Tab-separated table of C-alpha atoms in Angstrom:
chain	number	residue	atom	x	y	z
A	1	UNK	CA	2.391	-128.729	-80.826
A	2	UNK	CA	1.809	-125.170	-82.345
A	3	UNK	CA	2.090	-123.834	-78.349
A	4	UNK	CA	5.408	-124.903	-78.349
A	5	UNK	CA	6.400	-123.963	-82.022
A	6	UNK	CA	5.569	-120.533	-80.952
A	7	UNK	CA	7.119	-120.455	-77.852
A	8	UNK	CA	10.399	-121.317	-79.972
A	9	UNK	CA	9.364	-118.782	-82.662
A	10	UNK	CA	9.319	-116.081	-80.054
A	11	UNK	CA	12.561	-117.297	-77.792
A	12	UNK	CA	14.589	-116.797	-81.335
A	13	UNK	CA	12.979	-113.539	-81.812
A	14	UNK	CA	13.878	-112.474	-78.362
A	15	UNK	CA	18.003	-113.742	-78.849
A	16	UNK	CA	18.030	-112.191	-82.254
A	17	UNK	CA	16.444	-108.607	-80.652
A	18	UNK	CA	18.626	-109.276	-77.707
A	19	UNK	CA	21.842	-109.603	-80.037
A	20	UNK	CA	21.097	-106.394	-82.212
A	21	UNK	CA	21.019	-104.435	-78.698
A	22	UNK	CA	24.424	-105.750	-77.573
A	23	UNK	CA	26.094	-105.138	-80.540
A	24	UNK	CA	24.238	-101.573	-80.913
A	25	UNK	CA	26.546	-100.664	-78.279
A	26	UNK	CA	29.706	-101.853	-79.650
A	27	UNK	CA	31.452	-100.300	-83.157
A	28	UNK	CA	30.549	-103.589	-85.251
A	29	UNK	CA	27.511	-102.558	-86.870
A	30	UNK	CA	30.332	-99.719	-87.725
A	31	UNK	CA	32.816	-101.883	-89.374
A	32	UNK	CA	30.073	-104.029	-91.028
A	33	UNK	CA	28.527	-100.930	-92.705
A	34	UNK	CA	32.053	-99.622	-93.539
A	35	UNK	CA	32.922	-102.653	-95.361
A	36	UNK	CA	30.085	-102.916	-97.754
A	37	UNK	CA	31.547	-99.302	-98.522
A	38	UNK	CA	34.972	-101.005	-99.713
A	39	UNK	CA	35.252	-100.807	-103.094
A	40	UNK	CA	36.079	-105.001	-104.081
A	41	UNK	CA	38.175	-103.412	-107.274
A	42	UNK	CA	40.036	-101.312	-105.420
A	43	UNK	CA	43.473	-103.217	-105.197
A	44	UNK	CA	43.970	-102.807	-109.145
A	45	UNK	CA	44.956	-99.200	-108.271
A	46	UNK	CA	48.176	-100.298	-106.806
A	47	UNK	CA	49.845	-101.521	-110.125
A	48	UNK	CA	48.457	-97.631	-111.961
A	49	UNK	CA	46.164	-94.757	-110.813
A	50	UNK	CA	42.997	-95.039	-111.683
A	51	UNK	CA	41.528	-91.926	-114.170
A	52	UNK	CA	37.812	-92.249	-114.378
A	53	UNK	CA	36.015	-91.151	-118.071
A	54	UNK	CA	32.767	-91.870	-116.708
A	55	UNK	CA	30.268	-91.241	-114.145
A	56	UNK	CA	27.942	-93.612	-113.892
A	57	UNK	CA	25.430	-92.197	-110.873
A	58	UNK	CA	22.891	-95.116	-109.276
A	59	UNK	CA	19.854	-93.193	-108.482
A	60	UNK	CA	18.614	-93.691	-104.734
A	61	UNK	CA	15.278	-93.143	-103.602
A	62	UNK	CA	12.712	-90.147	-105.217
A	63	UNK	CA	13.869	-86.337	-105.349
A	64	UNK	CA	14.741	-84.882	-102.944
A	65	UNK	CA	15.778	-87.091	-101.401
A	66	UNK	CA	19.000	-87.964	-98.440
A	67	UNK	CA	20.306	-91.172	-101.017
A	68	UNK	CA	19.648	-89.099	-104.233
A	69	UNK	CA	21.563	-85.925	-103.366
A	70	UNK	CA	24.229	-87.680	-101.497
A	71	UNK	CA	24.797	-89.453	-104.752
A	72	UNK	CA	24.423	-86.251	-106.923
A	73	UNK	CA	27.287	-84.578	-104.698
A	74	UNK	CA	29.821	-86.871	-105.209
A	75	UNK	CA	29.074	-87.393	-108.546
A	76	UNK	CA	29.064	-83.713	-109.193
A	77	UNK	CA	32.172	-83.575	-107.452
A	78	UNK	CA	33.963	-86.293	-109.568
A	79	UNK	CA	32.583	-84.752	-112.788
A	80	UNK	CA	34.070	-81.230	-112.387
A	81	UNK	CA	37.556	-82.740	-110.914
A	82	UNK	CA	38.015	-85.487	-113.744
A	83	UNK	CA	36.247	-83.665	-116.467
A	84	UNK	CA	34.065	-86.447	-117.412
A	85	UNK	CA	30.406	-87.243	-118.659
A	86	UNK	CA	27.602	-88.503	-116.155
A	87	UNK	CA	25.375	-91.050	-116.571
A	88	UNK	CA	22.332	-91.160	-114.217
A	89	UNK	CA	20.761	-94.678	-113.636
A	90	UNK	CA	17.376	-94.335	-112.130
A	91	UNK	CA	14.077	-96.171	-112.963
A	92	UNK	CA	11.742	-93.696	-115.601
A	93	UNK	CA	9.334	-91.104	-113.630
A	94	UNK	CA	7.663	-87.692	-113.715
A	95	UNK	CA	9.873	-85.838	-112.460
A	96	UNK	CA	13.449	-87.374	-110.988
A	97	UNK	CA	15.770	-87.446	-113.698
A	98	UNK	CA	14.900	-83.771	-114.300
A	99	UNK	CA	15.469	-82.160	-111.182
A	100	UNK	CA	18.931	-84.378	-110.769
A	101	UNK	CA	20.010	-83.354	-114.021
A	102	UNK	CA	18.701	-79.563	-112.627
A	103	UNK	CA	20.849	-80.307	-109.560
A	104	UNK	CA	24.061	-81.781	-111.194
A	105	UNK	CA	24.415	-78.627	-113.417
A	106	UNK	CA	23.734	-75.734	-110.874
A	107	UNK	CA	26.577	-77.480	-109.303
A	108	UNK	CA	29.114	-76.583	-111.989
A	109	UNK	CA	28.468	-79.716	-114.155
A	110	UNK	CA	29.249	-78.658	-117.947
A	111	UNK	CA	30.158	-82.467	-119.660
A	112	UNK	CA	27.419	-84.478	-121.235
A	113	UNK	CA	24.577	-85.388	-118.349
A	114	UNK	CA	22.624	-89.181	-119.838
A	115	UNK	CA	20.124	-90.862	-118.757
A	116	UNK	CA	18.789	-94.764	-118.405
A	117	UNK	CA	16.139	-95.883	-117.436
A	118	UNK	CA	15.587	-99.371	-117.693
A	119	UNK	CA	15.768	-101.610	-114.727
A	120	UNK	CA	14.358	-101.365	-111.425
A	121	UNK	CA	16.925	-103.455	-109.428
A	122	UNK	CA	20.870	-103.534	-109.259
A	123	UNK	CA	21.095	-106.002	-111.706
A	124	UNK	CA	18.715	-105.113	-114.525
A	125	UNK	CA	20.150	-102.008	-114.493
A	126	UNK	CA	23.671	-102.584	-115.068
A	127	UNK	CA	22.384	-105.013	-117.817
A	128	UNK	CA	20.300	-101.960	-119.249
A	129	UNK	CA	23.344	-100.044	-118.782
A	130	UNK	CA	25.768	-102.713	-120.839
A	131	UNK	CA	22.848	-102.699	-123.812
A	132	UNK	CA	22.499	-98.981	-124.058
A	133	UNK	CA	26.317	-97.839	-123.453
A	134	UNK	CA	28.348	-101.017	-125.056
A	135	UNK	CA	31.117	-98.403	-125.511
A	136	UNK	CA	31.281	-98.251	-121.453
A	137	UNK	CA	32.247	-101.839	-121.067
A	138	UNK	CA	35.974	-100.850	-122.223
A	139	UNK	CA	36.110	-97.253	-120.736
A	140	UNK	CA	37.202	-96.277	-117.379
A	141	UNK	CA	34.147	-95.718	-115.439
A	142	UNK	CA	33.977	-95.060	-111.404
A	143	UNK	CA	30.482	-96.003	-110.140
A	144	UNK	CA	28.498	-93.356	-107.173
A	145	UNK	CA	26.229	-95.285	-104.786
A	146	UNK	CA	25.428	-95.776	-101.186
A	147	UNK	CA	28.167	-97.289	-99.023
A	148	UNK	CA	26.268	-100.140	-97.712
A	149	UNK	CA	24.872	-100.785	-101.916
A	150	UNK	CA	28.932	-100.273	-103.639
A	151	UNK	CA	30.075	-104.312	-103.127
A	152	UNK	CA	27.244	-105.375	-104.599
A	153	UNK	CA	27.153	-102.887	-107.532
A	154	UNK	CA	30.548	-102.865	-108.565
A	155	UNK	CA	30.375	-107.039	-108.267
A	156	UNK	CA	27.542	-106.376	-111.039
A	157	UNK	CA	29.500	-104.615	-113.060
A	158	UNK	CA	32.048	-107.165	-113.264
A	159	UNK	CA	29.768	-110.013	-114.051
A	160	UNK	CA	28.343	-107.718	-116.781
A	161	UNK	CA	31.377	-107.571	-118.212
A	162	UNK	CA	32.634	-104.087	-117.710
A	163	UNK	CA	36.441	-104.183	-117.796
A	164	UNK	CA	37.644	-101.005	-115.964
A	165	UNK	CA	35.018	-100.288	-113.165
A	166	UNK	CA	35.462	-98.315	-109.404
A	167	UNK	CA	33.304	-97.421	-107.055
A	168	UNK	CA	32.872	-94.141	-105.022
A	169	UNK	CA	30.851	-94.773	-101.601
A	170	UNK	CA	28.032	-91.761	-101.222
A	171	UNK	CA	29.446	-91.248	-97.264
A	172	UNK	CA	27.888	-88.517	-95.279
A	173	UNK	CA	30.354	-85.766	-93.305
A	174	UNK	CA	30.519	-86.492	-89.508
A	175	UNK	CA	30.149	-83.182	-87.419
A	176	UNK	CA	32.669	-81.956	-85.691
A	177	UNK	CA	31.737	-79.633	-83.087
A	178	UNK	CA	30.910	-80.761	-78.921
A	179	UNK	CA	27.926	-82.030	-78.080
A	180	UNK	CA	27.750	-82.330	-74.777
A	181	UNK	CA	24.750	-80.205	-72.766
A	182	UNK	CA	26.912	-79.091	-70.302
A	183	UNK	CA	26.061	-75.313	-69.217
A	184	UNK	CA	23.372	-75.548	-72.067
A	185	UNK	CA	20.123	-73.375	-70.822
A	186	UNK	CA	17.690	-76.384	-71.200
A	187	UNK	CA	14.872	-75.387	-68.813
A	188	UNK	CA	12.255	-78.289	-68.013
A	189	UNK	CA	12.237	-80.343	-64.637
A	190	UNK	CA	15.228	-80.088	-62.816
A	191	UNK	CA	14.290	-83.279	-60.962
A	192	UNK	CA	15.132	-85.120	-64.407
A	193	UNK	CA	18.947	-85.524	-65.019
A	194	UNK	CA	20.244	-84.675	-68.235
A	195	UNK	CA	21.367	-87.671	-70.732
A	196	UNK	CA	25.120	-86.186	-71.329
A	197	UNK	CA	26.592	-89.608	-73.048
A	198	UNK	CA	26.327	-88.976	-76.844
A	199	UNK	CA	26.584	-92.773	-77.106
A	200	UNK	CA	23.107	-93.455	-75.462
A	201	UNK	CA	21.825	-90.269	-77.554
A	202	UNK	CA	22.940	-90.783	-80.921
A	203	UNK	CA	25.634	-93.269	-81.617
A	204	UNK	CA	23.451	-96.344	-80.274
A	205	UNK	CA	20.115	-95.924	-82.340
A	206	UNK	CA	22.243	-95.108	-85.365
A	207	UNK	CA	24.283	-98.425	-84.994
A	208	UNK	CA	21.000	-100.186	-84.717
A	209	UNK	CA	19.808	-98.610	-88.203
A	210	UNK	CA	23.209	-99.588	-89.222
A	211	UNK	CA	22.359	-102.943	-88.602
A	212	UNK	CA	19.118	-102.813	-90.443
A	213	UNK	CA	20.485	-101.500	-93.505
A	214	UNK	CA	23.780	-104.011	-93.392
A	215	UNK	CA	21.843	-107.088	-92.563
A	216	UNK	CA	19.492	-106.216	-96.005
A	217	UNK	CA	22.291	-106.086	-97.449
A	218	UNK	CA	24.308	-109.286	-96.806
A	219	UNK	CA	21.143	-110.732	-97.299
A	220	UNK	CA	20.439	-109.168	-101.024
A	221	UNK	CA	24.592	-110.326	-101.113
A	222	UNK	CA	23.482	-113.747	-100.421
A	223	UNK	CA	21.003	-113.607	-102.715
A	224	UNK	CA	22.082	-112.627	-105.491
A	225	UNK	CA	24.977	-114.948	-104.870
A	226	UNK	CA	23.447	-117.906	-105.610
A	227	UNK	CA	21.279	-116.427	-108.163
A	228	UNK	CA	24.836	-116.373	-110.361
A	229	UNK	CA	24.273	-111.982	-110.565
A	230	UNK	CA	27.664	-111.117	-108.976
């Protein structure tokens, strides 16, 4: 009996590894990732532009770090072009909200830089957020996170009650120069051919960490779903 449970426990691993390798070599862990990065509010900008007063930065991972100063550079970006305050939400430590505070005003930041610091998840945060900034549940505020993390943010925000809420998806820049090793002085073994597709070099084993970080995420979606949070 337990043989056989296993041997059905392994043949659904093996479908479900088998699946993430076919689609790592399509563009649908693309569009999957790109529309977590859709901001849900966004079709309220059709009836008026939208002119953020606020914003409200969701801190990533430590500092340095890629999420954290992805994050900072948008919301650096939308501080100095909308003249507006920051808020940085990010769990209390030693030493973050100082050096992204640091960061945010060697980058030309000169408005009001807060800080808040309760809540360690999505929605304790934004909860922490409504309690310590009341006067942010009526003001226009645009929202900085990772792409794959913005539907489920901004959804927060709206449960929480804040009225006038967008969200800015922290995307990297795509390069934009050949990379193709063609008459590149390479050395090595001859006798070995040279991997020239870019899609079996790069674009395949970052689809399949595209599908790690968007299949967390429906799942945390799911979850917090039916836990009545968005």
């Amino acid at each position: 009996m337990i043989k056989k449970i296993l041997n059905r426990f392994f043949v659904v691993l093996g479908v479900i590894f088998a699946l993430f390798l076919i689609l790592g070599v399509t563009s649908v862990p693309f569009y999957m990732h790109y529309n977590l990065g859709i901001d849900p509010n966004h079709d309220y900008d059709t009836v008026q532009p939208f002119e953020p007063q606020h914003v409200i930065m969701m801190g990533g991972a430590g500092m340095p770090s890629a999420s954290n100063l992805m994050r900072l550079y948008y919301t650096a970006g939308l501080s100095k072009n909308y003249d507006c305050p920051v808020t940085i939400v990010h769990p209390q430590d030693s030493i973050c909200h100082v050096e992204m505070f640091d960061y945010l005003v060697n980058q030309g930041v000169t408005r009001e830089i807060f800080h808040d610091t309760i809540g360690t998840n999505t929605r304790s945060q934004v909860l922490g957020l409504a309690e310590n900034f009341p006067e942010l549940l009526t003001t226009n505020i645009i929202v900085v996170t990772s792409p794959e993390h913005l539907k489920r943010t901004i959804k927060c925000f709206n449960k929480a009650g804040f009225q006038q809420v967008r969200g800015m998806a922290a995307y990297e820049g795509t390069v934009d120069f050949n990379l193709s090793l063609e008459n590149q002085r390479l050395k090595g073994r001859e006798d070995v051919p040279n991997v020239e597709s870019t899609n079996l070099r790069y674009t395949f084993w970052n689809y399949l960490k595209l599908e790690i970080d968007t299949y967390r995420e429906y799942l945390a979606l799911f979850y917090y779903r039916i836990k009545g949070w968005i």
